CSV table of C-alpha atoms in Angstrom, one decimal:
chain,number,residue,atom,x,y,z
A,1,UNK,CA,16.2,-39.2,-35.0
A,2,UNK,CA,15.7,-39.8,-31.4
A,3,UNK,CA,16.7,-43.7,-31.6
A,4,UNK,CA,19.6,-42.4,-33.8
A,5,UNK,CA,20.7,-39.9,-30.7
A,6,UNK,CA,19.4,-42.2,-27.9
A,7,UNK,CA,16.9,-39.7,-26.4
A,8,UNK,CA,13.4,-39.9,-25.3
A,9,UNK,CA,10.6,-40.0,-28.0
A,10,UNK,CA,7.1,-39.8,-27.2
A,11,UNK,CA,4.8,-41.2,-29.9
A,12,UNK,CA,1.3,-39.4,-28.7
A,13,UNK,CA,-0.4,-39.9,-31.6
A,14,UNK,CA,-0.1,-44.0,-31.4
A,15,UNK,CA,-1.3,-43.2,-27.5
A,16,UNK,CA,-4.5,-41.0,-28.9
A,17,UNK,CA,-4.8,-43.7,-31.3
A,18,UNK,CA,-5.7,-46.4,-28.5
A,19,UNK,CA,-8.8,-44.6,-27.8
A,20,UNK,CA,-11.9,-44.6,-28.9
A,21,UNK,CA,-12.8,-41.4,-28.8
A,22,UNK,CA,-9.2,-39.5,-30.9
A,23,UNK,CA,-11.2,-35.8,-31.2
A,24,UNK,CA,-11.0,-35.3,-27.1
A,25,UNK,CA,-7.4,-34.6,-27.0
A,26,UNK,CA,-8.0,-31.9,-29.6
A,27,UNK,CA,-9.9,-29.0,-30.3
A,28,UNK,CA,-11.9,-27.9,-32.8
A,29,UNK,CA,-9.4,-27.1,-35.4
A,30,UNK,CA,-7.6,-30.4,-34.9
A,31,UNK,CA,-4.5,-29.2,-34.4
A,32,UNK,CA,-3.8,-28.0,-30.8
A,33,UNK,CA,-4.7,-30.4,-27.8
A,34,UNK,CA,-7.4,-29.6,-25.5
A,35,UNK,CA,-7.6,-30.0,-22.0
A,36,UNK,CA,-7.7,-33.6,-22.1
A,37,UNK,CA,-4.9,-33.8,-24.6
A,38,UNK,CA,-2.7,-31.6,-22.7
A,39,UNK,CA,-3.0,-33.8,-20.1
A,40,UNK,CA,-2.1,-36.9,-21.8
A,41,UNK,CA,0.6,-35.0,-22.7
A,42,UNK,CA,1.7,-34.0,-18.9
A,43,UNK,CA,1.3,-37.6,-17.8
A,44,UNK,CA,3.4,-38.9,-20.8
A,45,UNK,CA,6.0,-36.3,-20.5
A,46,UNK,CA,6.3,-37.4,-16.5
A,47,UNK,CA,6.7,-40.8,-17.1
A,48,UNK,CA,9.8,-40.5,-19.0
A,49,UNK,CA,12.7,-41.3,-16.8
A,50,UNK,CA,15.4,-38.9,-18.0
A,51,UNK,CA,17.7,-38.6,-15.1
């Protein structure tokens, strides 16, 4: 859908993928991020060149 509407798509879980160690950018329950996943998510979001 984003290609479809040109916009900005940010693929984090190919990013958590690269590393070796996927469980530290969640916690426990494996669904929200911790703090090291919400700041993947920060430096990914601030990367994107929007404007």
């Amino acid at each position: 859908m984003a290609h479809t509407y040109h916009l900005p798509y940010l693929d984090l879980a190919e990013e958590m993928q690269k590393s070796t160690h996927v469980n530290r950018y969640l916690q426990k329950d494996g669904i929200h991020f911790s703090d090291s996943g919400n700041r993947l998510l920060v430096k990914k979001i601030n990367s994107i060149d929007c404007f």
